[in-house]
């Protein structure tokens, strides 16, 4: 089995209302969780294999220099005439490189120097022909030239070979929320709905200020003008369409969801309409990833920054229609100064009428983009990645004509000092409680599944977070989903020494009875690689989890 199911019995408790909102009072659970299944981590290295490349420079590219070049210019014959170097460099982690150096030489004392291209030198002694293995981790993503020099003082020969490598991990550059696609008015696509079981291609790279070479893009994808139910899948152009979905919708709905998706070789992304009726699609960019030095990612256990119901982070009371408020992010609750962007989960509740929220950097213009769409009385959440303004704050605008309450939870941040580089891959279905061959049976109300999402051994520091799409379906009642790192290890659960995790108060997505709802999650894997998925409602619901990538700190 892939996951561990932990259940809290709540048979004696009756819900006071349909659906639960973050921060509301709830009755205490009557019993501690009980382990039901063993945990197994996904093979993230295999999933991310497309990021791993090998770079070579053969022995024929060896060139001589130093004393050897001077001697040959004077007509002298240098010793060790067959001395050569062959280099093979392979990505190992997001910024790690394994270098194999094959030296062809007569028996002689050799001084070998590896220059990694980032100012770091490594010296090695060799005695004639040898195969050397070295490993290096760069501080930042990027392109580097590795140079290996071999000095044979006895024979007055010095030679070099070099190989240029690109780190496999990608770092993030925030982008002011900008529209890339709108089929309603024919913006960068035909002015027509996307037909059933068909797709529209969104060109991302080399548009506006977006560079030509990007590895992945952050899009807020909105489906609207729907006349039936279905789903939207985002995937790199030129690749096989996955079974994973990003946005689920019903007739008459406008539904947004954030996606982090690799781009195809042509720099574009496909948006597939998995329904049987035509729909309109909108895509807004908020950032992109490149294999160059930019901002890394640091995940956090969800921290509440704004709750208008309580006056946290802004004035107490609903945000009036057609107004904005700002809230400080940098320097508060574990977020340092100097961050370039922030990852949020934004929830709107108690809206008086239909509308949408726009989240944007403080000091900037209100963009033509939406982050959360809602109807009167609806509670809905969506993930948001947004640049942080020069003063370290962001702004939220209620574009409806009447008031609504807003809740903002920070789940991570991007900064030049953060180590997490993205290793993205084609979507991988990790958990589906509907699948009788996997984690069978719905997630019971007031219970959670603890899933081992990265391999963990004492001292591991590699994977810091995972990029997921969570979908809740077959909902027997209202509720909300919370995702948070587990304080225990799998071994503690197996040994019966685990402590009961504190129930989270933040919501990842909200649902009502009979609805199917999806949302992106950038989950903190915590100290042990174990992530909890909480059904915070009182009734059963099926849970589907798709993996889209992970953040590697090495």
XYZ file of C-alpha atoms in Angstrom:
554
model
C 0.000 0.000 0.000
C 1.168 3.515 -0.706
C -0.203 5.376 2.273
C -1.078 5.157 5.914
C -4.735 5.713 6.816
C -5.322 7.130 10.267
C -8.905 7.442 11.457
C -10.558 9.371 14.242
C -13.976 8.022 15.171
C -16.672 10.688 15.318
C -19.853 8.619 15.324
C -21.177 10.270 18.462
C -20.685 13.803 17.197
C -23.228 15.645 15.096
C -22.149 18.550 12.896
C -23.609 21.888 13.836
C -23.576 23.201 10.255
C -22.944 22.121 6.707
C -19.291 22.762 5.864
C -16.515 23.973 8.098
C -14.516 27.132 7.808
C -10.971 27.691 9.006
C -10.859 29.034 12.504
C -14.398 28.100 13.534
C -14.971 26.318 16.805
C -15.344 22.547 16.522
C -16.075 19.806 19.003
C -13.179 17.783 20.332
C -12.524 14.395 18.779
C -13.314 11.485 21.068
C -10.386 9.198 20.316
C -6.804 9.178 19.085
C -5.868 8.178 15.502
C -5.219 4.507 14.779
C -2.835 3.324 12.022
C -4.434 1.111 9.367
C -1.919 0.804 6.512
C 1.825 0.867 5.939
C 3.365 3.880 4.214
C 5.509 3.809 1.090
C 7.181 6.788 -0.571
C 6.927 7.495 -4.298
C 10.098 7.092 -6.346
C 10.684 10.804 -6.863
C 14.075 10.199 -8.458
C 12.474 8.027 -11.131
C 9.605 10.473 -11.627
C 12.045 13.342 -12.060
C 14.401 11.413 -14.361
C 13.532 13.687 -17.285
C 15.438 16.454 -15.481
C 18.638 14.365 -15.311
C 21.121 14.885 -18.158
C 24.625 13.677 -18.997
C 27.288 15.985 -20.461
C 30.492 14.684 -22.110
C 33.796 15.966 -23.425
C 35.878 13.234 -25.042
C 39.636 12.699 -24.799
C 40.065 14.152 -28.301
C 39.150 17.567 -26.882
C 42.122 17.575 -24.520
C 44.381 20.564 -25.081
C 47.899 21.184 -23.825
C 49.191 24.298 -22.181
C 51.640 25.663 -19.652
C 55.195 24.265 -19.809
C 54.209 21.782 -22.520
C 53.124 24.527 -24.891
C 56.330 26.499 -24.223
C 58.520 23.430 -24.759
C 56.839 22.569 -28.030
C 57.219 26.164 -29.235
C 60.986 25.838 -28.600
C 61.115 22.611 -30.612
C 61.467 20.362 -27.578
C 59.674 17.039 -27.324
C 57.349 16.826 -24.313
C 57.166 13.632 -22.342
C 54.042 11.522 -21.726
C 52.781 12.221 -25.281
C 49.601 10.150 -24.897
C 48.350 11.983 -21.817
C 44.615 12.684 -22.273
C 41.486 13.468 -20.254
C 37.881 12.371 -20.932
C 35.050 13.938 -18.902
C 31.512 12.730 -18.180
C 29.263 14.817 -15.906
C 25.772 13.713 -14.798
C 23.104 15.498 -12.774
C 22.391 13.778 -9.480
C 20.107 16.233 -7.669
C 18.658 19.668 -8.414
C 22.109 21.291 -8.160
C 24.336 18.256 -7.733
C 26.792 16.937 -10.340
C 28.742 13.669 -10.484
C 31.971 14.029 -12.482
C 33.851 11.074 -13.932
C 37.378 11.854 -15.142
C 39.253 9.204 -17.152
C 42.979 9.910 -17.425
C 45.153 8.124 -20.004
C 48.818 8.315 -19.004
C 52.129 6.498 -18.579
C 53.029 5.733 -14.944
C 53.836 9.141 -13.459
C 52.948 11.320 -10.496
C 50.120 13.617 -11.581
C 48.563 16.672 -9.939
C 44.857 16.983 -10.839
C 42.784 20.126 -10.247
C 39.016 20.252 -10.787
C 37.620 23.759 -11.225
C 33.835 23.485 -10.812
C 33.122 26.808 -12.482
C 31.743 28.525 -9.377
C 35.060 29.467 -7.786
C 35.514 26.110 -6.029
C 38.707 24.129 -6.728
C 39.360 20.502 -5.807
C 42.887 19.002 -5.860
C 43.599 15.272 -6.302
C 46.774 13.210 -6.614
C 46.949 10.457 -9.248
C 49.640 7.962 -10.272
C 49.367 7.579 -14.019
C 46.240 6.231 -15.692
C 43.216 6.604 -13.423
C 39.459 7.016 -13.233
C 38.412 9.675 -10.749
C 34.927 10.174 -9.310
C 33.938 13.510 -7.770
C 30.677 15.095 -6.633
C 29.751 18.745 -6.246
C 26.640 20.711 -5.232
C 26.251 24.233 -6.608
C 24.779 26.983 -4.471
C 22.473 28.162 -7.280
C 20.931 26.708 -10.402
C 22.660 27.616 -13.636
C 25.118 26.769 -16.403
C 28.727 26.081 -15.361
C 31.947 25.138 -17.146
C 33.881 22.421 -15.329
C 37.602 22.426 -16.150
C 39.973 19.581 -15.212
C 43.699 20.257 -15.394
C 46.362 17.541 -15.142
C 49.998 18.453 -14.444
C 52.851 15.981 -15.009
C 55.864 17.900 -13.615
C 58.369 15.136 -14.361
C 57.540 15.141 -18.061
C 56.819 18.877 -18.227
C 53.285 18.336 -19.479
C 50.160 20.201 -18.467
C 46.808 19.621 -20.153
C 43.146 20.501 -19.695
C 39.691 19.454 -20.759
C 36.389 21.104 -19.940
C 32.684 20.330 -20.115
C 29.724 22.715 -19.783
C 26.855 21.497 -17.624
C 23.379 22.732 -16.708
C 21.949 21.971 -13.274
C 18.741 19.924 -13.382
C 16.712 21.966 -10.900
C 14.848 25.148 -11.780
C 14.436 28.353 -9.802
C 11.475 30.724 -9.794
C 11.007 34.175 -11.250
C 7.757 35.920 -10.252
C 5.739 37.657 -12.937
C 3.101 40.310 -12.474
C -0.235 38.516 -12.999
C -0.792 38.718 -16.752
C -3.368 37.189 -19.056
C -1.994 34.681 -21.583
C -5.244 33.218 -22.927
C -8.939 34.046 -23.097
C -11.094 32.076 -25.527
C -14.091 34.325 -24.803
C -12.644 37.201 -26.807
C -10.108 35.329 -28.924
C -7.057 36.552 -27.021
C -4.119 34.407 -28.234
C -6.535 31.682 -29.382
C -9.534 31.387 -31.712
C -12.602 33.221 -30.432
C -14.518 30.041 -29.695
C -15.140 27.632 -26.862
C -12.795 24.681 -26.449
C -14.707 21.677 -27.720
C -15.404 18.474 -25.794
C -12.428 16.131 -25.454
C -10.177 18.652 -27.203
C -7.458 21.083 -26.194
C -6.101 24.582 -26.750
C -2.381 25.357 -26.826
C -0.995 28.257 -24.778
C 2.339 29.659 -25.933
C 4.235 30.754 -22.829
C 7.939 31.094 -23.627
C 9.204 34.202 -25.428
C 6.014 36.178 -24.820
C 6.461 39.684 -23.429
C 9.160 39.560 -20.749
C 9.056 35.759 -20.465
C 12.382 34.287 -21.668
C 12.713 31.743 -24.462
C 14.066 28.973 -22.264
C 11.753 28.124 -19.371
C 11.160 24.732 -17.814
C 7.801 25.224 -16.099
C 5.152 27.885 -15.649
C 2.713 28.923 -12.922
C -0.739 29.533 -14.394
C -4.076 30.338 -12.888
C -6.470 28.439 -15.154
C -10.158 29.354 -15.108
C -12.945 27.431 -16.823
C -16.196 29.339 -17.431
C -19.418 29.350 -19.470
C -19.869 25.667 -18.720
C -23.005 23.777 -19.777
C -22.037 20.376 -18.379
C -19.608 18.716 -16.014
C -15.997 17.799 -16.700
C -12.387 18.579 -15.927
C -9.366 20.418 -17.357
C -5.900 18.866 -17.589
C -2.762 20.963 -18.105
C 0.338 19.292 -19.521
C 3.434 20.092 -21.619
C 2.812 20.266 -25.361
C 4.174 17.374 -27.366
C 3.709 14.860 -24.547
C 1.084 12.248 -23.791
C -1.982 13.573 -22.022
C -2.047 12.399 -18.378
C -4.985 10.954 -16.443
C -4.531 13.675 -13.811
C -6.920 16.616 -13.705
C -6.270 20.189 -12.569
C -9.706 21.835 -12.600
C -13.092 20.151 -12.047
C -16.311 21.918 -13.043
C -20.076 21.552 -13.303
C -22.694 23.247 -15.475
C -22.968 26.978 -14.845
C -19.734 27.237 -12.853
C -16.661 29.461 -13.202
C -13.824 27.580 -11.497
C -10.157 28.639 -11.215
C -7.193 26.565 -10.090
C -3.484 27.210 -9.935
C -1.227 24.869 -11.918
C 2.537 24.397 -12.002
C 3.175 22.609 -15.256
C 6.290 21.876 -17.360
C 6.364 23.503 -20.772
C 6.922 21.521 -23.948
C 9.965 21.819 -26.171
C 8.166 24.526 -28.147
C 7.604 26.528 -24.949
C 3.862 25.912 -24.725
C 1.277 24.129 -22.578
C -1.852 22.193 -23.582
C -5.161 22.735 -21.763
C -7.456 19.761 -22.356
C -11.220 19.892 -21.865
C -12.167 16.500 -20.453
C -15.908 17.223 -20.496
C -18.536 16.423 -23.125
C -19.608 20.046 -23.611
C -17.654 23.063 -24.866
C -16.153 25.536 -22.357
C -14.275 28.821 -22.304
C -10.781 28.875 -20.824
C -8.714 31.676 -19.309
C -5.039 31.421 -18.299
C -3.061 33.987 -16.285
C 0.667 33.691 -15.588
C 2.121 34.573 -12.171
C 5.656 33.215 -12.605
C 7.952 30.772 -14.363
C 10.904 28.476 -13.683
C 14.290 28.449 -15.427
C 17.555 26.570 -15.005
C 19.248 29.799 -13.977
C 19.899 31.527 -10.673
C 16.699 33.167 -9.413
C 14.566 32.391 -6.340
C 14.370 29.058 -4.565
C 11.378 27.861 -2.540
C 10.955 27.362 1.195
C 7.756 25.539 2.262
C 6.020 26.278 5.544
C 3.375 24.655 7.655
C 0.303 26.780 6.752
C 0.316 30.046 8.732
C -2.707 32.341 8.906
C -1.956 35.931 7.880
C -5.435 37.323 7.175
C -8.914 36.615 8.527
C -11.355 39.477 8.037
C -13.840 37.787 10.361
C -11.438 38.339 13.264
C -9.554 41.435 12.099
C -6.300 39.500 11.552
C -3.995 41.190 9.056
C -6.522 43.874 8.131
C -9.603 45.683 9.379
C -12.225 43.476 11.015
C -15.292 43.052 8.841
C -16.103 42.073 5.294
C -14.113 43.537 2.439
C -16.535 45.901 0.671
C -17.230 45.397 -3.000
C -14.844 47.014 -5.492
C -12.227 47.696 -2.809
C -8.759 46.383 -1.936
C -6.747 45.922 1.230
C -3.037 45.396 1.759
C -1.370 43.061 4.213
C 2.253 42.708 5.279
C 3.958 39.404 4.431
C 7.725 39.858 4.763
C 9.111 39.783 8.281
C 6.071 38.121 9.879
C 5.328 34.604 11.169
C 8.429 32.943 9.782
C 8.557 34.740 6.427
C 11.876 36.625 6.191
C 12.607 39.983 4.617
C 13.664 39.997 0.979
C 11.234 37.405 -0.401
C 10.321 37.810 -4.062
C 7.007 35.951 -4.044
C 4.736 34.102 -1.662
C 2.653 30.929 -1.984
C -0.813 31.309 -0.484
C -4.074 29.549 0.009
C -6.814 32.183 -0.288
C -10.365 31.467 0.900
C -13.467 33.600 0.388
C -16.505 32.976 2.582
C -19.854 34.613 3.331
C -19.919 36.560 0.034
C -23.061 38.618 -0.462
C -23.084 38.099 -4.227
C -21.052 36.555 -7.057
C -17.622 37.931 -7.920
C -13.915 37.201 -7.804
C -10.785 38.067 -5.831
C -7.611 39.447 -7.352
C -4.303 39.065 -5.471
C -1.420 41.253 -6.640
C 1.811 42.879 -5.405
C 1.359 46.044 -3.372
C 2.070 49.246 -5.214
C 1.192 47.730 -8.564
C -1.779 48.122 -10.860
C -4.768 45.854 -10.429
C -4.202 43.150 -13.044
C -6.713 41.758 -15.501
C -6.693 38.393 -13.743
C -8.746 36.504 -11.182
C -7.582 34.183 -8.426
C -10.768 33.036 -6.680
C -14.229 32.998 -8.288
C -17.304 32.715 -6.062
C -21.076 32.866 -5.981
C -23.313 34.309 -3.269
C -22.978 32.370 -0.008
C -20.207 30.125 -1.315
C -17.030 29.190 0.551
C -14.221 28.479 -1.896
C -10.414 28.348 -1.709
C -7.669 28.530 -4.307
C -3.881 28.445 -4.305
C -2.116 31.646 -5.298
C 1.524 32.450 -6.057
C 2.015 36.204 -6.176
C 5.000 38.570 -6.272
C 5.570 40.571 -3.094
C 5.652 44.343 -3.443
C 8.723 46.484 -2.655
C 7.404 47.081 0.867
C 7.025 43.343 1.521
C 3.240 43.292 1.248
C 0.502 42.136 -1.109
C -2.954 43.450 -1.946
C -6.288 41.640 -2.247
C -9.223 43.112 -4.182
C -12.852 42.100 -3.909
C -14.156 42.662 -7.439
C -17.754 41.864 -6.525
C -20.206 44.695 -5.859
C -20.956 43.508 -2.326
C -18.932 42.416 0.710
C -17.135 39.147 1.398
C -14.865 37.695 4.077
C -11.322 36.756 3.070
C -8.861 34.333 4.667
C -5.197 34.113 3.620
C -2.838 31.323 4.683
C 0.855 31.400 3.729
C 2.242 27.976 2.769
C 5.704 29.017 1.538
C 7.837 31.719 -0.021
C 10.387 32.270 -2.790
C 13.645 34.122 -2.202
C 17.235 34.230 -3.528
C 18.387 32.599 -0.269
C 15.898 29.706 -0.405
C 17.432 26.382 -1.441
C 14.457 24.515 -2.920
C 14.804 24.084 -6.696
C 11.903 22.593 -8.643
C 12.148 19.144 -10.200
C 8.963 18.973 -12.271
C 7.605 15.946 -14.118
C 4.544 14.627 -15.903
C 1.651 14.186 -13.455
C 1.782 11.025 -11.348
C -1.343 9.729 -9.640
C -0.246 8.912 -6.135
C -3.436 8.329 -4.174
C -7.020 7.525 -5.159
C -9.317 6.257 -2.422
C -11.758 5.082 -5.139
C -9.177 2.605 -6.439
C -9.751 -0.879 -4.960
C -6.129 -1.782 -5.747
C -4.742 1.128 -3.780
C -5.865 3.086 -0.729
C -9.387 1.673 -0.930
C -12.400 3.299 0.657
C -13.339 6.947 1.244
C -11.640 9.162 3.765
C -13.904 9.155 6.785
C -15.128 12.376 8.362
C -12.784 13.944 10.940
C -10.010 11.527 9.910
C -6.794 11.826 7.966
C -4.408 9.907 5.756
C -0.697 10.241 6.478
C 1.215 9.618 3.275
C 4.983 9.161 2.986
C 5.736 11.536 0.121
C 9.519 11.432 0.223
C 12.075 8.881 1.354
C 13.503 9.814 4.703
C 16.464 8.653 6.734
C 18.091 10.426 9.688
C 20.145 13.312 8.324
C 18.278 13.593 5.010
C 18.005 17.184 3.801
C 17.041 16.795 0.142
C 13.300 16.995 -0.559
C 11.692 19.915 1.260
C 8.269 20.007 -0.390
C 6.065 18.458 -3.058
C 3.738 19.955 -5.671
C 0.338 18.237 -5.572
C -3.130 18.580 -6.971
C -5.729 17.417 -4.464
C -9.255 16.535 -5.558
C -12.170 15.674 -3.293
C -15.157 13.889 -4.823
C -18.159 11.710 -3.855
C -18.701 14.008 -0.897
C -21.416 12.818 1.501
C -21.633 16.199 3.230
C -19.896 19.568 3.465
C -16.384 20.151 4.763
C -12.871 21.238 3.977
C -9.498 19.600 3.385
C -6.318 20.477 5.272
C -2.803 19.438 4.250
C 0.090 19.698 6.698
C 3.368 17.969 7.634
C 3.119 15.194 10.205
C 5.351 15.566 13.293
C 5.866 11.794 13.460
C 7.865 9.385 11.327
C 6.454 6.228 9.766
C 8.599 4.227 12.158
C 6.935 5.900 15.145
C 3.519 4.917 13.809
C 4.693 1.360 13.250
C 6.117 1.189 16.767
C 3.027 2.750 18.344
C 4.983 5.713 19.744
C 3.501 8.421 17.496
C 1.892 11.453 19.077
C -1.499 12.658 17.868
C -0.910 15.491 15.371
C -2.567 18.790 16.118
C -5.595 19.268 13.914
C -4.851 22.046 11.337
C -7.063 25.114 11.127
C -6.185 26.128 7.559
C -8.208 24.965 4.565
C -6.811 23.766 1.242
C -10.182 23.363 -0.435
C -13.830 23.567 0.625
C -16.778 21.537 -0.603
C -20.490 20.974 -0.188
C -22.398 17.730 -0.491
C -22.120 16.024 -3.857
C -19.450 18.370 -5.251
C -16.069 17.603 -6.815
C -13.431 20.224 -5.970
C -9.701 20.447 -6.773
C -6.847 22.677 -5.632
C -3.079 22.866 -5.986
C -1.014 22.233 -2.851
C 2.674 22.937 -2.295
C 3.038 20.688 0.716
C 5.771 20.951 3.302
C 7.173 17.441 3.834
C 8.381 18.355 7.327
C 11.115 16.538 9.201
C 10.166 13.017 8.113
C 8.677 13.292 4.613
C 5.218 12.447 5.968
C 2.234 14.591 4.921
C -1.272 14.509 6.435
C -4.471 14.919 4.401
C -7.323 15.815 6.774
C -11.023 15.458 6.027
C -12.278 18.253 8.276
C -15.924 17.524 7.522
C -18.120 15.077 9.396
C -18.963 12.885 6.409
C -17.020 10.611 4.076
C -15.307 11.896 0.930
C -13.024 10.358 -1.681
C -9.581 11.875 -2.089
C -7.392 11.909 -5.205
C -3.788 13.174 -5.063
C -1.656 13.788 -8.163
C 2.067 14.599 -7.937
C 3.523 17.241 -10.277
C 7.021 17.751 -8.869
C 9.141 18.331 -5.797
C 11.533 20.887 -4.381
C 15.089 19.655 -3.882
C 17.514 21.539 -1.641
C 20.652 19.779 -2.894
